[in-house]
Tab-separated table of C-alpha atoms and ligand atoms in Angstrom:
chain	number	residue	atom	x	y	z
A	932	MET	CA	25.739	52.472	-31.175
A	933	SER	CA	24.484	50.674	-34.099
A	934	GLU	CA	24.043	51.552	-37.676
A	935	ILE	CA	21.266	49.066	-38.382
A	936	VAL	CA	18.187	50.918	-39.707
A	937	VAL	CA	14.749	49.971	-38.398
A	938	PHE	CA	11.025	49.409	-39.582
A	939	GLY	CA	10.100	52.839	-41.576
A	940	HIS	CA	13.450	53.396	-42.850
A	941	PRO	CA	12.837	53.876	-46.740
A	942	SER	CA	16.298	51.441	-47.743
A	943	LEU	CA	14.380	48.744	-45.897
A	944	THR	CA	11.490	49.228	-49.045
A	945	THR	CA	13.842	50.378	-51.614
A	946	LYS	CA	15.194	47.628	-54.676
A	947	SER	CA	18.610	47.033	-54.867
A	948	VAL	CA	21.100	47.241	-57.289
A	949	ASN	CA	23.563	45.120	-58.507
A	950	VAL	CA	26.573	46.044	-57.847
A	951	GLU	CA	29.128	46.851	-61.058
A	952	ASN	CA	32.901	46.111	-59.945
A	953	ILE	CA	34.119	44.479	-56.548
A	954	ASP	CA	36.322	47.455	-55.589
A	955	ASP	CA	38.070	48.076	-52.582
A	956	TYR	CA	35.032	50.145	-51.263
A	957	ILE	CA	32.741	46.994	-52.129
A	958	ILE	CA	35.481	44.867	-50.008
A	959	SER	CA	35.800	46.951	-46.946
A	960	LEU	CA	31.480	47.318	-46.949
A	961	THR	CA	31.249	43.682	-46.497
A	962	LYS	CA	33.698	43.481	-43.895
A	963	LYS	CA	32.032	46.160	-42.001
A	964	MET	CA	28.887	44.595	-42.441
A	965	ILE	CA	30.228	41.405	-41.538
A	966	GLN	CA	31.791	43.371	-38.704
A	967	ILE	CA	27.982	44.683	-37.626
A	968	MET	CA	26.215	41.850	-38.150
A	969	TYR	CA	28.628	39.800	-35.458
A	970	ASP	CA	28.042	42.638	-33.451
A	971	ALA	CA	24.236	42.883	-33.381
A	972	PRO	CA	24.327	39.374	-33.286
A	973	GLY	CA	22.660	38.629	-36.384
A	974	VAL	CA	23.041	35.440	-38.629
A	975	GLY	CA	22.613	37.484	-40.885
A	976	LEU	CA	22.323	41.289	-42.605
A	977	ALA	CA	21.284	42.668	-46.153
A	978	ALA	CA	23.370	45.878	-46.948
A	979	PRO	CA	19.686	48.024	-47.308
A	980	GLN	CA	19.522	47.463	-43.476
A	981	ILE	CA	22.450	50.078	-42.744
A	982	GLY	CA	20.975	52.217	-45.756
A	983	ILE	CA	23.196	50.983	-48.606
A	984	ASN	CA	20.756	49.978	-51.584
A	985	LYS	CA	23.325	47.813	-52.727
A	986	ASN	CA	22.883	43.573	-54.429
A	987	ILE	CA	24.829	42.661	-50.766
A	988	PHE	CA	24.497	40.292	-48.102
A	989	VAL	CA	26.546	38.426	-45.470
A	990	PHE	CA	25.716	35.738	-43.382
A	991	ASP	CA	26.428	33.053	-41.069
A	992	ALA	CA	25.002	29.866	-40.206
A	993	GLY	CA	26.961	28.868	-38.144
A	994	ASP	CA	29.742	27.264	-40.781
A	995	GLY	CA	31.717	30.526	-40.878
A	996	PRO	CA	31.095	34.705	-42.691
A	997	LYS	CA	29.873	34.867	-46.097
A	998	VAL	CA	29.303	37.271	-48.397
A	999	ALA	CA	27.112	37.406	-51.268
A	1000	ILE	CA	27.017	39.948	-54.085
A	1001	ASN	CA	24.291	40.055	-56.696
A	1002	PRO	CA	22.886	36.601	-55.724
A	1003	LYS	CA	20.087	34.480	-57.595
A	1004	LEU	CA	17.211	32.128	-56.214
A	1005	GLU	CA	18.029	29.479	-58.098
A	1006	ASP	CA	15.556	26.653	-56.833
A	1007	LEU	CA	13.428	26.304	-53.635
A	1008	GLN	CA	11.432	23.513	-52.266
A	1009	GLY	CA	9.251	22.367	-49.687
A	1010	SER	CA	7.714	24.618	-46.831
A	1011	VAL	CA	8.289	25.244	-43.182
A	1012	VAL	CA	7.103	26.938	-40.045
A	1013	PHE	CA	9.875	28.293	-38.035
A	1014	MET	CA	10.019	31.074	-35.739
A	1015	GLU	CA	12.156	34.339	-37.109
A	1016	GLY	CA	13.186	37.666	-36.613
A	1017	CYS	CA	14.918	40.392	-37.969
A	1018	LEU	CA	17.855	43.197	-37.052
A	1019	SER	CA	15.369	45.886	-38.430
A	1020	LEU	CA	12.577	44.615	-36.399
A	1021	PRO	CA	14.306	44.384	-33.348
A	1022	GLY	CA	12.593	42.576	-30.514
A	1023	TYR	CA	9.979	40.695	-32.396
A	1024	TYR	CA	9.460	37.432	-33.419
A	1025	TRP	CA	6.993	35.160	-35.656
A	1026	ASP	CA	6.246	31.766	-37.175
A	1027	ILE	CA	6.813	32.472	-40.715
A	1028	GLU	CA	5.988	29.918	-42.796
A	1029	ARG	CA	9.432	30.095	-46.356
A	1030	TYR	CA	10.175	26.888	-48.428
A	1031	GLU	CA	12.510	24.573	-46.984
A	1032	TYR	CA	15.060	24.325	-49.013
A	1033	ALA	CA	17.074	27.265	-50.755
A	1034	LYS	CA	19.822	27.183	-53.846
A	1035	LEU	CA	21.096	30.832	-54.610
A	1036	THR	CA	24.444	31.786	-56.993
A	1037	CYS	CA	26.063	34.917	-56.474
A	1038	LEU	CA	29.423	36.566	-56.092
A	1039	ASN	CA	32.125	36.172	-53.617
A	1040	GLN	CA	34.339	39.245	-52.003
A	1041	ASN	CA	36.844	37.942	-54.405
A	1042	GLY	CA	34.308	38.059	-57.554
A	1043	GLU	CA	34.141	34.296	-57.967
A	1044	GLU	CA	31.123	32.785	-58.869
A	1045	VAL	CA	29.581	30.020	-55.766
A	1046	THR	CA	26.539	28.571	-55.125
A	1047	TYR	CA	25.291	28.612	-51.134
A	1048	GLU	CA	22.475	26.416	-51.028
A	1049	GLY	CA	20.730	24.306	-47.782
A	1050	GLU	CA	17.698	23.446	-45.518
A	1051	ASP	CA	16.900	24.783	-41.892
A	1052	LEU	CA	18.602	27.965	-40.884
A	1053	LEU	CA	20.540	28.093	-44.368
A	1054	GLY	CA	17.789	27.964	-46.016
A	1055	ARG	CA	15.948	30.174	-44.253
A	1056	VAL	CA	18.527	33.130	-44.352
A	1057	LEU	CA	19.374	32.996	-47.461
A	1058	GLN	CA	15.735	33.437	-48.198
A	1059	HIS	CA	15.250	36.431	-45.268
A	1060	GLU	CA	18.698	38.542	-46.870
A	1061	TYR	CA	17.454	38.002	-50.535
A	1062	ASP	CA	14.059	39.474	-49.303
A	1063	HIS	CA	15.782	42.751	-48.075
A	1064	LEU	CA	17.456	43.363	-51.123
A	1065	GLN	CA	14.131	43.304	-53.160
A	1066	GLY	CA	12.994	45.933	-50.582
A	1067	GLN	CA	10.917	43.086	-48.615
A	1068	LEU	CA	10.342	42.427	-44.842
A	1069	LEU	CA	9.677	39.538	-43.174
A	1070	LEU	CA	6.088	41.283	-42.043
A	1071	LYS	CA	5.428	40.599	-46.246
A	1072	GLN	CA	5.453	37.322	-45.537
A	1073	LEU	CA	2.799	36.732	-42.625
A	1074	LYS	CA	-0.618	36.839	-42.970
A	1075	ARG	CA	-2.895	39.643	-43.032
A	1076	LYS	CA	-4.831	39.428	-40.227
A	1077	VAL	CA	-1.380	38.914	-37.816
A	1078	ARG	CA	0.749	41.467	-40.103
A	1079	LYS	CA	-2.414	43.730	-38.666
A	1080	GLU	CA	-1.329	43.006	-35.279
A	1081	ALA	CA	1.737	42.692	-35.562
A	1082	LEU	CA	2.045	46.265	-37.060
A	1083	LYS	CA	-0.849	47.907	-34.563
A	1084	GLU	CA	1.999	46.351	-31.498
A	1085	ILE	CA	4.997	47.915	-33.322
A	1086	SER	CA	3.007	51.340	-33.599
A	1087	ILE	CA	2.033	50.990	-29.997
A	1088	LYS	CA	5.976	49.805	-28.293
A	1089	GLY	CA	8.159	50.637	-31.419
A	1090	PHE	CA	11.917	48.953	-30.665
A	1091	PRO	CA	13.940	48.746	-27.882
A	1092	GLY	CA	15.903	51.801	-27.496
A	1093	ASP	CA	13.943	53.892	-29.280
A	1094	LYS	CA	13.439	57.375	-27.760
A	1095	ILE	CA	10.205	58.892	-28.033
B	2038	LIG	ZN1	15.950	41.596	-41.640
């Protein structure tokens, strides 16, 4: 059974807090998050998606698993529309406009300062997961009318696996 929480859970709309110490708990948490992400399967997972409001996300944009702790967006450029989904909104996909390029600095699981930057899938994952830490879901990126329709559809259909 998945530990991923879905839309409606309060941790998804709560702003996360910085990690003070990268201790054994945080290291094992990042390992667990990577496992949950691959099991889902997904290309990114933020801590609020498993009910933990800490500034941590993990991702794999095709280059192996990466950990981002206390990330800061440094640069955003261009714009591109791309089909996007979220493990906390399972079964739904929308065309979402975002910056084409994103650059982010953060700490990795060893406490080293690292920079992740890129376009395409990587640029998108960085923005999507960063938004989770701000308490924002991709629904926020939708145009008003589309968002209204999306919320209506979710309220009627729910999510796959939901027991009503
Ligand atoms: Zn998501």
